[in-house]
CSV table of C-alpha atoms and ligand atoms in Angstrom, one decimal:
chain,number,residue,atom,x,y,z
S,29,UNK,CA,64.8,95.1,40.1
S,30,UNK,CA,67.3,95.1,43.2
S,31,UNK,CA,66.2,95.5,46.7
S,32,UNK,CA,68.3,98.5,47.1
S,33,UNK,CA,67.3,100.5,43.7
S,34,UNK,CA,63.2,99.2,44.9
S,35,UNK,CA,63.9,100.6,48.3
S,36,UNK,CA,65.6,104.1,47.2
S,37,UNK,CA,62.7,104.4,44.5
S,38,UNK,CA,59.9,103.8,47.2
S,39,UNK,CA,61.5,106.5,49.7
S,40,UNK,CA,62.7,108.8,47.4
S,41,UNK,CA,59.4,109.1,46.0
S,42,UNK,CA,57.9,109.1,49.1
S,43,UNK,CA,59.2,112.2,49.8
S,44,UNK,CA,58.5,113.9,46.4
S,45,UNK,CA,55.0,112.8,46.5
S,46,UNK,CA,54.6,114.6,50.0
S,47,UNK,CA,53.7,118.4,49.1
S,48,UNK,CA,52.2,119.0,52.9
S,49,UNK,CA,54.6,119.2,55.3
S,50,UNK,CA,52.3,117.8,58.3
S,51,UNK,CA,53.5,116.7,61.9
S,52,UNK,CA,53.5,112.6,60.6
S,53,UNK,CA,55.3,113.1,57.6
S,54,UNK,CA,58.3,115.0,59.9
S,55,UNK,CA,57.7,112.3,62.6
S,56,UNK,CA,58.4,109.9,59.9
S,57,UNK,CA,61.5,111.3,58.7
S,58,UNK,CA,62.8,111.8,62.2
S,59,UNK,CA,61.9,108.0,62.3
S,60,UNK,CA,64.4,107.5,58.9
S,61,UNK,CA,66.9,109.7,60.4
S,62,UNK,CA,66.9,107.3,64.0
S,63,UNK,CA,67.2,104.3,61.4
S,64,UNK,CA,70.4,105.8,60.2
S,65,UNK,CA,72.2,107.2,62.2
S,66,UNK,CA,71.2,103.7,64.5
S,67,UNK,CA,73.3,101.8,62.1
S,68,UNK,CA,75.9,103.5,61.3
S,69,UNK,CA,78.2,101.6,62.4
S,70,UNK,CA,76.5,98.1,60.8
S,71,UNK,CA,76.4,100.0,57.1
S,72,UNK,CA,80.2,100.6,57.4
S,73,UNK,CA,80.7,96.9,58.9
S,74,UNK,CA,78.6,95.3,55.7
S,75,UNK,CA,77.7,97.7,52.5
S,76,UNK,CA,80.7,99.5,52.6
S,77,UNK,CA,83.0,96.2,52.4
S,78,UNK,CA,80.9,94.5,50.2
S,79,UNK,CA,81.4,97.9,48.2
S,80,UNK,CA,85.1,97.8,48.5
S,81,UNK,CA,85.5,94.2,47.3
S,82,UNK,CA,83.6,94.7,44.8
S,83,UNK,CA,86.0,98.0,43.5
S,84,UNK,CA,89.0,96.4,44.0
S,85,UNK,CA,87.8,92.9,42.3
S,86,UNK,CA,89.4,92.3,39.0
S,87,UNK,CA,87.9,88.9,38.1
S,88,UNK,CA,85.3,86.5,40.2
S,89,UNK,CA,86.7,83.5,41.4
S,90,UNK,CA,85.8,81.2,44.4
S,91,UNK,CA,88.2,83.7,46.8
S,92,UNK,CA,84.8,86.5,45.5
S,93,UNK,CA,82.7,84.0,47.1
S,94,UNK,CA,84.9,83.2,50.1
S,95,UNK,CA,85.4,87.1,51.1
S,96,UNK,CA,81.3,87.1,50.8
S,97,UNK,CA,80.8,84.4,53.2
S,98,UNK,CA,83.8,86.0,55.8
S,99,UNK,CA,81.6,89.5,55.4
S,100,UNK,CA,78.2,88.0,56.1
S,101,UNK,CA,79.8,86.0,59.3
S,102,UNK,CA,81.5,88.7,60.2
S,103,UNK,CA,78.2,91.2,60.2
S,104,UNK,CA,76.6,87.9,62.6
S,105,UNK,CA,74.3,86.8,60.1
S,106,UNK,CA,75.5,83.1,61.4
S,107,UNK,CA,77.4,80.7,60.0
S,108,UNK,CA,74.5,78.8,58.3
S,109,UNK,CA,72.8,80.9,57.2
S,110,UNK,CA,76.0,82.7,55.6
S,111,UNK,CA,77.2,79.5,54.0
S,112,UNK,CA,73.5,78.9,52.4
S,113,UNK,CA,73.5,82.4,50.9
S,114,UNK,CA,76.5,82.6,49.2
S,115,UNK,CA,75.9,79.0,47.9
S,116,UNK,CA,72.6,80.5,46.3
S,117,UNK,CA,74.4,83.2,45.2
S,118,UNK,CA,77.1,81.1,43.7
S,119,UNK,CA,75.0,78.7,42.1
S,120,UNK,CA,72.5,81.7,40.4
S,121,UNK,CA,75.4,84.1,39.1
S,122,UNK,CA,76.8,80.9,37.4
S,123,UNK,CA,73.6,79.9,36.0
S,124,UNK,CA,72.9,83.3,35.0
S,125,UNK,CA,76.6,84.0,34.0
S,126,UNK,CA,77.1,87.0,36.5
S,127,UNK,CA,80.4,87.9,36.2
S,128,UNK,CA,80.2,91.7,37.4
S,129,UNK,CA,80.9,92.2,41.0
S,130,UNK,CA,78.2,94.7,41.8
S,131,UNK,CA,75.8,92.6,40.5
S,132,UNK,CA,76.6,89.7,42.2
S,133,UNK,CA,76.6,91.9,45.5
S,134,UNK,CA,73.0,92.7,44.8
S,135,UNK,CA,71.8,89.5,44.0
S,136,UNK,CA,73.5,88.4,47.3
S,137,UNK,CA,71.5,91.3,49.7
S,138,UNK,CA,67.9,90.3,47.6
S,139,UNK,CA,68.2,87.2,48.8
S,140,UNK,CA,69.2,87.9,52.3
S,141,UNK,CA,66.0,90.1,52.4
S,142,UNK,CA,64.1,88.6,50.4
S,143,UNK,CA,64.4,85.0,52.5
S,144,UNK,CA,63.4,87.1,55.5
S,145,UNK,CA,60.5,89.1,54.1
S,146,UNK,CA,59.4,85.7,53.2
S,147,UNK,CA,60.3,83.8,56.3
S,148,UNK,CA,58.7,86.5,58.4
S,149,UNK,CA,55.2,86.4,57.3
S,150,UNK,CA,53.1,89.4,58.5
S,151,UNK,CA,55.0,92.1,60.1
S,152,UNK,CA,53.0,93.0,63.2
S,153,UNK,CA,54.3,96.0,65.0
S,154,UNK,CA,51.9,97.6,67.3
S,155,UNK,CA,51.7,95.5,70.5
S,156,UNK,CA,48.6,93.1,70.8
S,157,UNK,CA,46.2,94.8,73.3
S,158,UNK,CA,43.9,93.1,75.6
S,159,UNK,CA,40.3,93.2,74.5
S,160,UNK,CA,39.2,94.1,77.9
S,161,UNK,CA,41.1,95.1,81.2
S,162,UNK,CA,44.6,95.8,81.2
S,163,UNK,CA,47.2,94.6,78.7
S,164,UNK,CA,49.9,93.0,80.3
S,165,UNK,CA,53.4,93.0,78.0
S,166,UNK,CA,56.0,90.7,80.1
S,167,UNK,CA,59.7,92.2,79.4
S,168,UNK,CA,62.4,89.7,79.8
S,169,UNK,CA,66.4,89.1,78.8
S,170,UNK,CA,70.2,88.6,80.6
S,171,UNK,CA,71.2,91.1,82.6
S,172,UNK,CA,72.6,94.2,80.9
S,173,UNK,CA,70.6,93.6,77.9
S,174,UNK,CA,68.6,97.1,78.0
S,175,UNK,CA,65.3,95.7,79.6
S,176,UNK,CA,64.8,98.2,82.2
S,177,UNK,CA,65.7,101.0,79.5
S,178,UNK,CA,63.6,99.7,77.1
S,179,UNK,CA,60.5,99.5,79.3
S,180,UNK,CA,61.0,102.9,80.1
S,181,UNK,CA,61.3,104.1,76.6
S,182,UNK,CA,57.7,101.6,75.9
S,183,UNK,CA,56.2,103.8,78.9
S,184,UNK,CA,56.8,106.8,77.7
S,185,UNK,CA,55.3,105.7,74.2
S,186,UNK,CA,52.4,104.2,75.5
S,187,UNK,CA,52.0,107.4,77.9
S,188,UNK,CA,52.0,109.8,75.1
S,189,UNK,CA,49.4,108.1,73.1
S,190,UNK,CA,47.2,108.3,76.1
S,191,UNK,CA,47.4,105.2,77.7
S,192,UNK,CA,47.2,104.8,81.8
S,193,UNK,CA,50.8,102.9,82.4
S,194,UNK,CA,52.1,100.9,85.2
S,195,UNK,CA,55.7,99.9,85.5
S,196,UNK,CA,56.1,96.9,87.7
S,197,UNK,CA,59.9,96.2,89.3
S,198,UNK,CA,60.0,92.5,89.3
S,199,UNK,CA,63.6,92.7,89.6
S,200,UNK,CA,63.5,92.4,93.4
S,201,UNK,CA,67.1,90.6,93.3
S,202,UNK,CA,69.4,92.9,92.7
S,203,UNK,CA,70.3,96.0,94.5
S,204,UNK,CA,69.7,99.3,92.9
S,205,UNK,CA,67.2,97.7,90.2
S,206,UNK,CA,64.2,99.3,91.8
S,207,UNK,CA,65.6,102.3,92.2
S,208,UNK,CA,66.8,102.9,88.6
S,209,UNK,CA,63.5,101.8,87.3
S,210,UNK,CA,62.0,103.9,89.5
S,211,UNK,CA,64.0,106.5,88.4
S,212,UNK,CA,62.6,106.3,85.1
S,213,UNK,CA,59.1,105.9,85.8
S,214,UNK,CA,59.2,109.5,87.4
S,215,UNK,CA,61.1,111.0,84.7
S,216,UNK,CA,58.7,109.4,82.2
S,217,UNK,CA,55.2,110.3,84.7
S,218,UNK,CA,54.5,107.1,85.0
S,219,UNK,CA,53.1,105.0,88.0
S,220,UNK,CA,55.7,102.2,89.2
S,221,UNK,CA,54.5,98.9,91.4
S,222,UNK,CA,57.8,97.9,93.5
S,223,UNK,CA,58.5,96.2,96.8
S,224,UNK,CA,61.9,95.5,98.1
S,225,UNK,CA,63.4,91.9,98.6
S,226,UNK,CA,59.8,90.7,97.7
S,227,UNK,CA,58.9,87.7,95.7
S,228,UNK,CA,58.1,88.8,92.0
S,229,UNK,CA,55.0,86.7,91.3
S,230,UNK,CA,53.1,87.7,94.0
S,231,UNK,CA,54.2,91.5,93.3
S,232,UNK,CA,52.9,90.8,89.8
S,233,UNK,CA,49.6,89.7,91.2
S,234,UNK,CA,49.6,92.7,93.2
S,235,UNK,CA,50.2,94.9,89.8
S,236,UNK,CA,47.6,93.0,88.2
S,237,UNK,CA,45.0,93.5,90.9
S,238,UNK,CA,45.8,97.0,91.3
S,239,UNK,CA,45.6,97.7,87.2
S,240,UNK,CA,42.1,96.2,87.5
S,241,UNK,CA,40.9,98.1,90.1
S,242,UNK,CA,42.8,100.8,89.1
S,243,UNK,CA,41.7,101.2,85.6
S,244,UNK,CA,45.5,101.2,84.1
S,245,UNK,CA,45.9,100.3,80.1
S,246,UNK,CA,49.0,98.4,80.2
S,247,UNK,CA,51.2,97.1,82.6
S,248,UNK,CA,54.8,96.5,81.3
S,249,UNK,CA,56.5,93.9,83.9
S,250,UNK,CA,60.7,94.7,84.0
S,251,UNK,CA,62.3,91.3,85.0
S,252,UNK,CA,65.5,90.0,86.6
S,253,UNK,CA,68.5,89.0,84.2
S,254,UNK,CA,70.5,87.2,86.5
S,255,UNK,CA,69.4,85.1,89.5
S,256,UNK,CA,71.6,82.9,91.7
S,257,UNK,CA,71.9,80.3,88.5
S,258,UNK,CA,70.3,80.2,85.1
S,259,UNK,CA,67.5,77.7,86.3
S,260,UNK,CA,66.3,79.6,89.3
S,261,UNK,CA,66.1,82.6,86.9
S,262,UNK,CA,63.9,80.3,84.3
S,263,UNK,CA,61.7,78.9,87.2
S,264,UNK,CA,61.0,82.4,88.5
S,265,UNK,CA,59.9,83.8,84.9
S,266,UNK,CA,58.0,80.6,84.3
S,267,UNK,CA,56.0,81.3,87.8
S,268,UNK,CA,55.4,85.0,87.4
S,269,UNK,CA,53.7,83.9,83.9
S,270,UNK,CA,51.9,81.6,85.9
S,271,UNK,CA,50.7,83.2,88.6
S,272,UNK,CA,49.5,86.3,85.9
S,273,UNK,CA,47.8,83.7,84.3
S,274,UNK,CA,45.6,82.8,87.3
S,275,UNK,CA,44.1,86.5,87.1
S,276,UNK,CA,43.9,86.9,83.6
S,277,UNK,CA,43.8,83.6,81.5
S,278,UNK,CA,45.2,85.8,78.2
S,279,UNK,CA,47.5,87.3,79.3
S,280,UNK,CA,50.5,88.3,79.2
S,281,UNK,CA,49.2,89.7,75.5
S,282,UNK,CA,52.8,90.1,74.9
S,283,UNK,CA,56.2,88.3,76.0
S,284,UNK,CA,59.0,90.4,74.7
S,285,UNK,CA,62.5,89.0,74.9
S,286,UNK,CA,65.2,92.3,75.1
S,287,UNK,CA,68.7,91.3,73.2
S,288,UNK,CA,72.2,93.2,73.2
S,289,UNK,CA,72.6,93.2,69.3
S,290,UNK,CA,76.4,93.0,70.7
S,291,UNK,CA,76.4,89.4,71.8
S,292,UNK,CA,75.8,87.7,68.6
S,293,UNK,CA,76.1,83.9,68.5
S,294,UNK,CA,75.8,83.9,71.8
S,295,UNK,CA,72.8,86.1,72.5
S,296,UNK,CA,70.9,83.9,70.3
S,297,UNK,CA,71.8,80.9,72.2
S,298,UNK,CA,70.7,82.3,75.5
S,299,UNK,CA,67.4,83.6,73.6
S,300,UNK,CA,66.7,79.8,72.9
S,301,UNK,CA,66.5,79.3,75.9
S,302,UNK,CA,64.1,81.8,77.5
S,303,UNK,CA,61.9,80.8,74.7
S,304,UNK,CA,61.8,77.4,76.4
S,305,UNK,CA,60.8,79.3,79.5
S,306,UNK,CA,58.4,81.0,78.2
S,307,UNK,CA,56.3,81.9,75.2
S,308,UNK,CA,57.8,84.2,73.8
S,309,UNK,CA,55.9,86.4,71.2
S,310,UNK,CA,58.9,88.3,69.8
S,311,UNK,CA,62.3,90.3,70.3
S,312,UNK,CA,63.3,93.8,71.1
S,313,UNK,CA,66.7,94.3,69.8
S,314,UNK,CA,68.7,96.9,71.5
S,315,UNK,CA,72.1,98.5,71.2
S,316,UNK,CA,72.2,98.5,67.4
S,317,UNK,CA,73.6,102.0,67.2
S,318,UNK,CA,76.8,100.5,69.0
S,319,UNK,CA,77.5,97.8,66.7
S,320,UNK,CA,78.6,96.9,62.9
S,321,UNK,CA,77.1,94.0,63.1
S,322,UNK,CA,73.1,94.6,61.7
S,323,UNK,CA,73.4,91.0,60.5
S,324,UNK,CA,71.9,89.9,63.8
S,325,UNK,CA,68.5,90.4,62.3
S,326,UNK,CA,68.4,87.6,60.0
S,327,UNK,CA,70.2,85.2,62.1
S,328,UNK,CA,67.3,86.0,65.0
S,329,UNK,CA,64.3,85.2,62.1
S,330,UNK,CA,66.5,82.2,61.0
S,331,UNK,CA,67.4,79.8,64.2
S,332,UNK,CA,64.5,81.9,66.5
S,333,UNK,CA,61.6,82.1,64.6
S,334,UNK,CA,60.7,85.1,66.1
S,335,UNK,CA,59.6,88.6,64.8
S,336,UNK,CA,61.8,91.4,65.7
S,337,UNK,CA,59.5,94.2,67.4
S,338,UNK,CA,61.2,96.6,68.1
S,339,UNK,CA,65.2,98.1,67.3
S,340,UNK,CA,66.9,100.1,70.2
S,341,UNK,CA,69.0,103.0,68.3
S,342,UNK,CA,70.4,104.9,71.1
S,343,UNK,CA,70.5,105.6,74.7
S,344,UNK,CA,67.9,108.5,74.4
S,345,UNK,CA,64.6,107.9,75.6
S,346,UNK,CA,63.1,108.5,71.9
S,347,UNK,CA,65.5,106.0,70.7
S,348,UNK,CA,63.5,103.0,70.7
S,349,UNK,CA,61.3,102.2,66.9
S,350,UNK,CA,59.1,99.8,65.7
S,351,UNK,CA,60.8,97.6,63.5
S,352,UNK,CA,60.4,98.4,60.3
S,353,UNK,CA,61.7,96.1,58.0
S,354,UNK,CA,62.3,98.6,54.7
S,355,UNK,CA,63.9,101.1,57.2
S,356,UNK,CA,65.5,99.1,58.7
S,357,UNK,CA,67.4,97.9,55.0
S,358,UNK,CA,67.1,101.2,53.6
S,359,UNK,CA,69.8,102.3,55.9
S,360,UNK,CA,71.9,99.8,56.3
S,361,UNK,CA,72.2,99.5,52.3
S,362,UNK,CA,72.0,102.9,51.2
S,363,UNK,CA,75.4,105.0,50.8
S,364,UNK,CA,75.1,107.9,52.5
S,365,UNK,CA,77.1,109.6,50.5
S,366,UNK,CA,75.1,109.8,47.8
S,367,UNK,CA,71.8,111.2,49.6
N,1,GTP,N1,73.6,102.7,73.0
N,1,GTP,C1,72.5,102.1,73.5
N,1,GTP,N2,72.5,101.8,74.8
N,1,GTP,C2,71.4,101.2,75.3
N,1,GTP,C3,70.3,100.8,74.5
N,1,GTP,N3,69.4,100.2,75.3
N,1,GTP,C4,69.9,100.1,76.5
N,1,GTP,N4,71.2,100.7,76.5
N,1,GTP,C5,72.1,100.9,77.7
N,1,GTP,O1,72.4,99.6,78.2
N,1,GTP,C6,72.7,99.6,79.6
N,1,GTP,C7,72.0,98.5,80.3
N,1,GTP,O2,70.6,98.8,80.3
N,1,GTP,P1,69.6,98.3,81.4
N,1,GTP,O3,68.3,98.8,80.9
N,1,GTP,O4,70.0,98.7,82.7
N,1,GTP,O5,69.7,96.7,81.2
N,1,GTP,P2,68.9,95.6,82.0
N,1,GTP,O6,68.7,94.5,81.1
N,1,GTP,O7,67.8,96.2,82.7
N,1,GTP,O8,70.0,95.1,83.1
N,1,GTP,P3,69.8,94.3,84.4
N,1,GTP,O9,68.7,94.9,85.2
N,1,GTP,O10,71.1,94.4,85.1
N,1,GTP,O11,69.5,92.9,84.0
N,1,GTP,C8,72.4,101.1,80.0
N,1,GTP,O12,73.5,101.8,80.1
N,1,GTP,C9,71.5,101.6,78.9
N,1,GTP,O13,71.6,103.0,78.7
N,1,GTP,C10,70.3,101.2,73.1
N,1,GTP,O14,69.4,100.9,72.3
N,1,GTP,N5,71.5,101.8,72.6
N,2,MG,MG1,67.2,96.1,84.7
């Protein structure tokens, strides 16, 4: 069976075999609706042309597979990575004798997901907690690339499920950065750790010491994206891990790289080299409402290795999800038209 046809039966069903209407099941379709109205914009930059070649395909030739690989590279799946699948693609619809566009389509987006599903290996989303003493979840990415936004939007999550949160503005470069997170820590009721022209390890060490004594859950550190040059900004996140480390051996439980799904190619070359920096455990993907291009995804698991953790869908503070890989294809794949 198709991805596409697996996924509609699984959430169509889903929703037929719900009879109570309780507060998770319309949390969880609120979550579906984020997903798709998030990527919008990336299911009319992929599925719908992959629709309309195949509509106004009269007979498969190697220009079909050619207008696949421009669609895929065009969507930032990567150039690789686009070239491998269509060449899989090509080589199983001739084997199999495939000469129907739609099906070839399909057999195209299985293995696209299927590669990842496979690649990815277990799909944690919750964040790893500390098993005693405050979790510590390290928030890095170039500047512009949503960080202080998303820990805000992480606060207010962790705050609502109970947990004692401290923010901690490690950006103590650039003007206005404490203020804004700041700004966010009040409208979300959290406390915020910050000190003015200060150097960011030892206010980390400060935030760590005060979250011990001060009995906080998680501590969620917002860093600089842009220093003088990119090595002083690599040396600073490398000694603020360090000097965490010196407190608390395991942590930080969590080192969270944030990307602009809008830089493509070129995000993913700066990402490799933060994960040089520092150990990253995964990627927060932001911005995704505001481009076509949900490709990203795949070219992250391919030249990263790294799990996506969470999708940023919209400015809105509730705008931030879990990733959820079914969602996540669910509405990028399904025509809206026909819901
Ligand atoms: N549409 C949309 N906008 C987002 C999302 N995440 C962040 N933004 C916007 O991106 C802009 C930059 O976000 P910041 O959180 O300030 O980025 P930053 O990485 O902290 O930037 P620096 O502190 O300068 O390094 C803001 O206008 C945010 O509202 C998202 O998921 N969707
Ligand atoms: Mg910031």
């Amino acid at each position: 069976m198709g991805l596409l046809k697996f996924l509609k039966e699984k959430f169509t069903k889903k929703k037929e075999n719900t009879s109570e209407v309780t507060e998770e099941v319309i949390e969880e379709e609120k979550v579906e609706e984020r997903y798709q109205a998030g990527l919008d914009k990336s299911r009319n930059g992929f599925t719908e042309r992959l629709k309309k070649l195949a509509i106004r395909t009269k007979k498969i030739d190697t220009s079909y597979f050619d207008e696949l690989e421009r669609i895929l590279i065009e969507a930032d799946v990567g150039v690789d990575l686009s070239l491998e699948l269509v060449k899989e693609t090509y080589d199983e619809s001739k084997e199999r004798g495939l000469d129907n566009p739609e099906e070839i389509n399909d057999l195209l987006v299985d293995k696209m997901f299927i590669g990842y599903a496979n690649e990815g290996g277990s799909f944690q989303t919750e964040l790893k907690r500390a098993q005693e003493g405050p979790t510590i979840i390290f928030i890095c990415g170039v500047n512009g690339s949503g960080k202080t936004t998303t820990v805000a939007k992480l606060a207010k999550k962790y705050k609502d499920r109970g947990d004692k949160v401290l923010l901690v503005a490690a950006d103590t470069f650039r003007a206005g950065a404490i203020e804004q997170l700041e700004f966010w820590a009040n409208k979300v009721g959290v406390d915020i750790i910050s000190k003015a022209n200060s150097d960011p390890s030892s206010l980390c060490y400060d935030a760590i010491k005060k979250a011990q004594n001060e009995n906080y859950d998680i501590v969620f550190i917002d860093t600089a994206g842009r220093l003088q040059n990119k090595v002083s900004l690599m040396d600073e996140l490398r000694k603020i891990v360090r000097v965490i480390q010196k407190l608390l051996p395991s942590a930080p439980q969590e080192s969270l790289l944030v990307l602009d799904a809008n830089t493509g190619q070129n995000g993913i070359d700066q990402a490799k080299i933060f994960k040089e920096a520092v150990n990253l455990s995964g990627i927060i993907i932001t911005k995704m409402d505001g481009t076509s291009k949900g490709g990203i995804i795949l070219a992250i698991r391919k030249e990263l290795n790294l799990p996506v953790r969470y999708i940023g869908l919209g400015e809105k503070m509730e705008d931030l999800e879990e990733f959820d890989l079914e969602k996540y294809l669910y509405a990028l794949l399904v025509d809206s038209k026909e819901e």
